[in-house]
């Protein structure tokens, strides 16, 4: 491969091996032969043969059988998966059976198209529609293309597109992955990932984190890596070394494997080596997720994403149904901390019963707490359900509102929570809250920093955009500065400030956050041990030094390097 002199993504390792760099998202080191996603499906020409009326019934049956087979296969994989992986596979399975897609295909077959041609035409119609809507809806276009390819492959006897299942444990290099591909990965066969697109909050990163697969995203130069090469993925340093020196590489893998056994021994509670207590909590969406988090030694729930339990629903769930769901979460942590977030519907998580359709700019529209402006009962009924679930399980819940922008909103929310005997807080996702954190804390019991949205609104970069992933990197100096402002306000007020965005899942950044004064961390269950074990290996003073140097750094990469050095010296 060419060494692309001058590229910010390419360097040379001591033995002369080429090192590509990107954003590290899941720590760990893995080495293996390169595999790539199976090549693209050959699609039929959009104007295929005209099908006579007498044969159109058969075409319709062929389509139904193919879409059913695709949906079944994805649903079977979903049932073997958990958490976000299961969710993503189920969503794609549902899309293969989507009524809108089916009726558009039916119409095209009725007009004389073959099943394959009708599938491509109908899918392209949806892709065009979603792409024209932009933002979150544009993401759906990737899923539709993925389903289109799977159905056409089934109809035409081509191999199923997606990730191969190699005999030797391998490293997957890809430009980008469809959510269903990442969710269906078998960690026994794919042991590491390097992706050209995507950032720390992309689907690929979230699922890799859940599966514990070392992963680097935003890696330039991957397409130049030759077939048959061996690569070493270092998810701590964000590097991909091509044909590394075997002795050196084995030593790195060995050291990482030893570190992994320390993770396996993690039992909590969270604290630094010198005993500074930091709760390490989990982000969950329902009772099953909470039980899995308890098994992973989470001390409680730092973010219950209530909206995810209602995804795909067209009507608001009753208070009784909501109560049952929340009881399931409280029951997983008897006497433990559970921070439930009221519905964060809208933008990347639209719920038809809560969010207005066709907003021009949903990320800046009626989402989160703002949905209560349209329907105040949505919020009060949810708070009633939480209060009832808490009463019947003896829990003492903290409740927080998402997408809060003003002190007045926080004051009103706090009154509603306190009326029901619950501790109120708000998410820090909009920069206005970080800037005025002291004033917010006068009315609240805690704050929880959502770095995923805080970075999107601070850097004015869509958190789902793979092209802008460098801007939404949680190590961006402006984001770190706002986290520092908020944490310092918490220390002054003597009130807890947590972090529940993806930043809290990065063990190195977790130490920096603690050094800034953050009092609890909440992340996916799969990241609990990594974060807890790393914290247990450093002293608070080293975390504070790491915070200081990270805050002074000019860019994310130098912030990571400076923090790592400060912690290594501890
Ligand atoms: C966040 O914005 O960081 C957060 C935790 O909320 P969500 O990812 O659900 O928007
Ligand atoms: Mg958010």
XYZ file of C-alpha atoms in Angstrom, residues 77-493:
417
model
C -30.657 -13.120 15.160
C -32.447 -10.508 17.289
C -33.703 -13.170 19.661
C -30.130 -14.411 20.146
C -28.915 -10.845 20.798
C -29.500 -8.404 23.654
C -29.732 -4.636 24.195
C -29.046 -2.307 21.303
C -28.110 -5.219 18.989
C -31.503 -6.861 19.499
C -33.259 -3.531 19.016
C -31.458 -2.770 15.765
C -32.051 -6.249 14.327
C -35.744 -6.108 15.264
C -36.137 -2.683 13.651
C -34.601 -3.934 10.397
C -36.743 -7.096 10.536
C -39.843 -4.919 10.919
C -38.791 -2.855 7.934
C -38.681 -6.002 5.764
C -42.365 -6.467 6.678
C -43.279 -2.787 6.522
C -46.808 -2.268 5.216
C -45.866 0.863 3.297
C -43.092 -0.996 1.496
C -45.395 -3.948 0.801
C -48.194 -1.841 -0.683
C -45.735 0.057 -2.893
C -44.282 -3.249 -4.135
C -47.822 -4.603 -4.710
C -48.681 -1.547 -6.775
C -45.573 -1.968 -8.924
C -46.217 -5.681 -9.451
C -49.833 -4.845 -10.381
C -48.342 -2.510 -13.012
C -46.326 -5.402 -14.506
C -42.974 -5.291 -12.678
C -41.206 -8.470 -11.513
C -40.731 -8.993 -7.754
C -37.057 -7.914 -7.973
C -37.743 -4.816 -10.048
C -40.700 -3.857 -7.847
C -38.519 -4.240 -4.713
C -35.810 -1.976 -6.092
C -38.321 0.605 -7.362
C -40.289 0.718 -4.119
C -37.181 0.859 -1.930
C -35.658 3.626 -4.050
C -38.872 5.602 -3.691
C -38.525 5.406 0.128
C -34.798 6.131 0.007
C -35.499 9.310 -1.987
C -38.213 10.340 0.444
C -36.112 9.743 3.579
C -33.039 11.388 2.063
C -35.035 14.494 1.155
C -36.230 14.780 4.772
C -32.607 14.893 5.937
C -31.220 14.454 9.485
C -32.471 11.455 11.383
C -34.809 10.339 8.620
C -31.880 10.224 6.208
C -30.380 7.533 8.483
C -33.432 5.398 7.743
C -32.412 5.388 4.073
C -29.415 3.174 5.004
C -31.776 0.644 6.589
C -34.075 0.655 3.556
C -31.142 0.040 1.182
C -29.968 -2.769 3.438
C -33.414 -4.432 3.415
C -33.695 -3.924 -0.365
C -30.359 -5.711 -0.905
C -31.290 -8.579 1.392
C -34.661 -9.149 -0.332
C -33.153 -8.971 -3.832
C -30.370 -11.377 -2.779
C -33.024 -13.785 -1.499
C -35.107 -13.474 -4.697
C -32.153 -14.001 -7.015
C -30.233 -16.647 -5.073
C -27.242 -14.374 -4.360
C -25.362 -14.718 -1.076
C -26.731 -12.657 1.808
C -24.919 -9.335 1.903
C -23.204 -8.203 5.042
C -20.454 -9.454 7.295
C -18.781 -12.788 6.482
C -18.346 -15.540 9.075
C -14.643 -16.456 8.628
C -13.182 -19.696 10.035
C -10.245 -17.854 11.621
C -10.980 -15.032 14.096
C -10.543 -11.907 11.957
C -10.539 -8.128 11.939
C -13.342 -6.495 9.988
C -12.372 -3.433 7.936
C -15.252 -1.516 6.378
C -16.208 1.808 4.957
C -19.398 1.809 6.955
C -21.683 -0.896 8.306
C -25.459 -1.147 8.115
C -26.828 -1.205 11.683
C -28.118 -4.768 11.170
C -24.638 -5.919 10.092
C -22.976 -4.600 13.228
C -25.763 -5.928 15.410
C -25.398 -9.399 13.871
C -21.622 -9.680 14.426
C -20.396 -12.889 16.044
C -17.612 -11.869 18.478
C -16.075 -15.359 18.187
C -15.422 -14.733 14.479
C -14.928 -10.979 14.284
C -12.556 -9.940 17.070
C -11.907 -6.301 16.156
C -13.304 -3.528 13.982
C -11.871 -0.596 12.042
C -14.319 1.621 10.181
C -13.700 4.572 7.864
C -16.876 6.465 8.769
C -18.719 6.999 12.018
C -17.958 8.520 15.376
C -18.111 7.684 19.064
C -21.924 7.788 19.092
C -22.518 5.891 15.835
C -24.455 2.628 15.890
C -21.254 0.765 15.077
C -19.505 2.231 18.126
C -22.417 1.622 20.482
C -22.820 -2.017 19.432
C -19.056 -2.715 19.378
C -18.952 -1.364 22.925
C -21.772 -3.660 23.946
C -20.018 -6.667 22.377
C -16.668 -5.638 23.881
C -14.979 -5.621 20.445
C -11.867 -3.405 20.157
C -12.949 -0.726 17.710
C -11.506 2.328 15.975
C -13.700 4.573 13.794
C -12.957 7.428 11.413
C -9.863 5.595 10.102
C -8.420 6.951 6.842
C -6.536 4.744 4.380
C -8.393 1.499 5.119
C -9.209 0.822 1.489
C -5.455 0.607 0.760
C -4.931 -2.284 3.188
C -4.280 -5.305 0.955
C -6.403 -8.456 1.077
C -4.590 -11.118 3.080
C -2.830 -8.592 5.314
C -2.739 -9.031 9.067
C -3.728 -6.011 11.125
C -3.512 -5.056 14.773
C -6.424 -2.925 16.046
C -5.671 -0.944 19.181
C -8.936 0.436 20.535
C -7.204 2.322 23.342
C -4.835 4.368 21.173
C -7.005 4.494 18.024
C -4.514 2.801 15.707
C -4.605 0.106 13.027
C -1.155 -1.338 12.285
C -0.794 -3.154 8.979
C 1.400 -6.278 9.021
C 2.888 -5.441 12.441
C 6.080 -6.935 13.803
C 4.740 -10.302 15.078
C 6.699 -10.339 18.366
C 5.723 -6.797 19.326
C 2.092 -7.353 18.291
C 1.778 -10.562 20.327
C 3.146 -8.757 23.387
C 0.524 -5.996 22.968
C -2.310 -8.513 22.594
C -1.018 -10.386 25.650
C -0.903 -7.210 27.775
C -4.416 -6.263 26.668
C -5.679 -9.773 27.458
C -4.176 -9.479 30.949
C -5.913 -6.131 31.396
C -9.158 -7.833 30.292
C -8.868 -10.347 33.129
C -8.721 -7.410 35.559
C -12.001 -6.245 33.996
C -13.498 -9.682 34.488
C -12.661 -9.370 38.193
C -14.415 -6.001 38.569
C -17.229 -6.206 41.109
C -17.680 -2.528 42.116
C -18.403 -0.337 43.926
C -16.684 2.338 41.849
C -13.808 4.232 43.423
C -10.351 5.509 42.573
C -7.325 3.592 43.906
C -7.122 5.966 46.890
C -10.786 5.451 47.718
C -12.512 8.485 46.171
C -16.026 7.134 45.611
C -17.584 7.414 42.138
C -20.759 5.477 41.442
C -20.557 3.510 38.183
C -24.135 3.132 36.969
C -25.816 1.790 33.835
C -27.814 3.213 30.944
C -30.823 0.935 30.374
C -34.214 0.989 28.721
C -36.285 -1.582 30.626
C -36.325 -4.213 33.365
C -34.425 -6.798 31.293
C -31.666 -4.270 30.600
C -31.555 -3.329 34.280
C -31.159 -6.984 35.319
C -28.340 -7.432 32.789
C -26.688 -4.295 34.188
C -26.942 -5.648 37.734
C -25.210 -8.838 36.514
C -22.471 -6.623 35.036
C -21.944 -5.104 38.531
C -23.579 -1.745 37.878
C -24.444 -0.069 41.158
C -27.739 1.216 39.831
C -29.246 2.984 36.830
C -27.926 6.425 35.885
C -30.144 6.786 32.814
C -33.404 4.980 32.137
C -34.231 5.880 28.538
C -38.004 5.523 28.892
C -38.738 6.453 25.271
C -36.934 3.369 23.974
C -39.447 1.079 25.679
C -42.169 2.739 23.569
C -40.451 2.761 20.193
C -42.724 1.850 17.281
C -45.897 2.531 19.340
C -48.531 4.764 17.815
C -50.391 5.387 21.094
C -49.252 6.507 24.495
C -48.924 3.524 26.860
C -51.357 3.610 29.785
C -50.204 4.668 33.265
C -50.668 1.035 34.363
C -48.447 -0.313 31.589
C -45.780 2.293 32.288
C -45.939 1.508 36.006
C -45.216 -2.167 35.312
C -42.167 -1.283 33.179
C -40.707 1.054 35.810
C -41.357 -1.492 38.568
C -39.227 -3.972 36.601
C -36.326 -1.513 36.622
C -36.612 -0.627 40.318
C -36.830 -4.323 41.191
C -33.414 -4.962 39.594
C -31.757 -2.612 42.103
C -33.581 -2.901 45.422
C -32.562 0.062 47.557
C -30.170 1.200 44.786
C -30.063 4.395 42.799
C -32.317 4.648 39.733
C -32.382 7.839 37.669
C -35.305 7.759 35.303
C -35.546 10.192 32.446
C -38.928 11.391 31.255
C -39.737 10.782 27.585
C -37.026 12.039 25.273
C -39.213 11.723 22.204
C -38.293 13.556 19.020
C -35.290 14.098 16.762
C -33.393 10.786 16.571
C -36.120 9.090 18.654
C -39.512 10.115 17.175
C -42.653 8.732 18.841
C -45.809 9.345 16.804
C -47.967 9.958 19.889
C -45.597 12.555 21.334
C -43.790 14.402 18.579
C -45.125 16.620 15.794
C -44.756 15.177 12.283
C -42.793 16.929 9.533
C -40.756 19.343 11.636
C -38.252 21.100 9.420
C -35.478 20.743 11.964
C -36.417 18.137 14.584
C -33.112 18.300 16.523
C -33.969 21.915 17.320
C -37.688 21.310 17.522
C -40.272 19.940 19.907
C -38.322 17.130 21.552
C -37.690 15.983 25.125
C -39.389 18.094 27.788
C -40.731 20.369 25.037
C -43.293 17.698 24.078
C -45.081 18.614 27.323
C -45.850 22.039 25.812
C -48.145 20.313 23.311
C -49.503 17.749 25.754
C -48.788 18.468 29.437
C -50.625 15.245 30.389
C -47.937 13.171 28.702
C -45.459 14.305 31.344
C -47.784 14.218 34.344
C -49.080 10.736 33.504
C -45.527 9.494 33.189
C -44.525 11.043 36.527
C -47.631 9.466 38.104
C -46.535 6.069 36.758
C -43.018 6.464 38.159
C -44.358 7.581 41.523
C -46.698 4.592 41.663
C -43.916 2.166 40.654
C -41.680 3.683 43.330
C -44.414 3.444 45.971
C -45.154 -0.193 45.287
C -41.481 -1.246 45.219
C -40.249 1.050 47.999
C -37.811 2.760 45.610
C -36.592 6.331 46.027
C -36.271 7.515 42.425
C -34.495 10.455 40.951
C -36.271 11.851 37.871
C -34.786 14.079 35.225
C -36.062 15.899 32.161
C -34.265 15.830 28.798
C -33.648 18.744 26.437
C -34.106 21.465 29.044
C -32.916 24.937 27.987
C -34.085 27.434 30.614
C -34.161 27.758 34.395
C -37.931 28.341 34.212
C -38.429 24.937 32.585
C -36.319 23.324 35.312
C -38.280 25.098 38.066
C -41.605 23.863 36.713
C -40.328 20.321 36.243
C -38.838 20.274 39.748
C -42.171 21.324 41.265
C -43.983 18.477 39.494
C -41.418 15.916 40.655
C -41.365 17.143 44.252
C -45.192 17.116 44.414
C -44.880 13.375 43.889
C -42.063 12.932 46.419
C -39.287 12.441 43.869
C -35.825 14.091 43.575
C -35.673 16.314 40.470
C -32.785 16.923 38.104
C -32.291 17.820 34.461
C -30.058 16.646 31.652
C -27.282 18.993 30.569
C -27.614 18.640 26.806
C -28.079 22.256 25.758
C -25.096 24.576 26.353
C -27.389 27.112 28.092
C -27.671 24.727 31.063
C -23.902 24.264 31.420
C -23.338 28.014 31.229
C -25.877 28.683 34.003
C -25.362 25.442 35.954
C -25.189 27.278 39.326
C -28.604 28.832 38.777
C -30.140 25.537 37.702
C -28.729 23.795 40.776
C -30.484 26.313 43.058
C -33.727 24.541 42.097
C -32.630 20.972 41.470
C -31.100 18.071 43.391
C -28.696 16.983 40.617
C -27.601 17.404 36.999
C -26.736 14.707 34.474
C -24.564 15.628 31.514
C -25.664 14.099 28.209
C -22.480 14.490 26.210
C -24.033 13.033 23.040
C -26.412 15.932 22.626
C -24.239 18.482 24.401
C -21.550 17.917 21.765
C -24.075 18.130 18.910
C -25.463 21.444 20.175
C -22.081 22.902 21.165
C -20.286 22.102 17.920
C -23.436 22.556 15.770
C -22.841 19.122 14.237
C -25.489 16.417 13.792
C -24.560 13.595 16.170
C -25.620 11.032 13.562
C -23.528 12.453 10.740
C -20.603 10.177 9.928
C -18.998 13.032 7.990
C -18.929 15.284 11.070
C -17.908 12.659 13.644
C -14.643 14.487 14.365
C -16.667 17.489 15.574
C -18.848 15.470 17.946
C -15.826 13.742 19.487
C -16.405 14.002 23.282
C -12.760 15.099 23.730
C -13.399 18.359 21.833
C -11.983 21.195 23.980
C -15.261 23.178 23.961
C -17.220 20.187 25.183
C -14.693 19.464 27.944
C -14.877 23.115 29.001
C -18.680 22.952 29.372
C -18.448 19.696 31.339
C -15.894 21.358 33.618
C -18.204 24.383 34.166
C -21.055 22.079 35.142
C -18.989 19.791 37.377
C -17.508 22.791 39.202
C -21.011 24.163 39.828
C -21.966 20.786 41.314
C -18.959 20.837 43.643
C -19.812 24.415 44.769
C -23.435 23.489 45.427
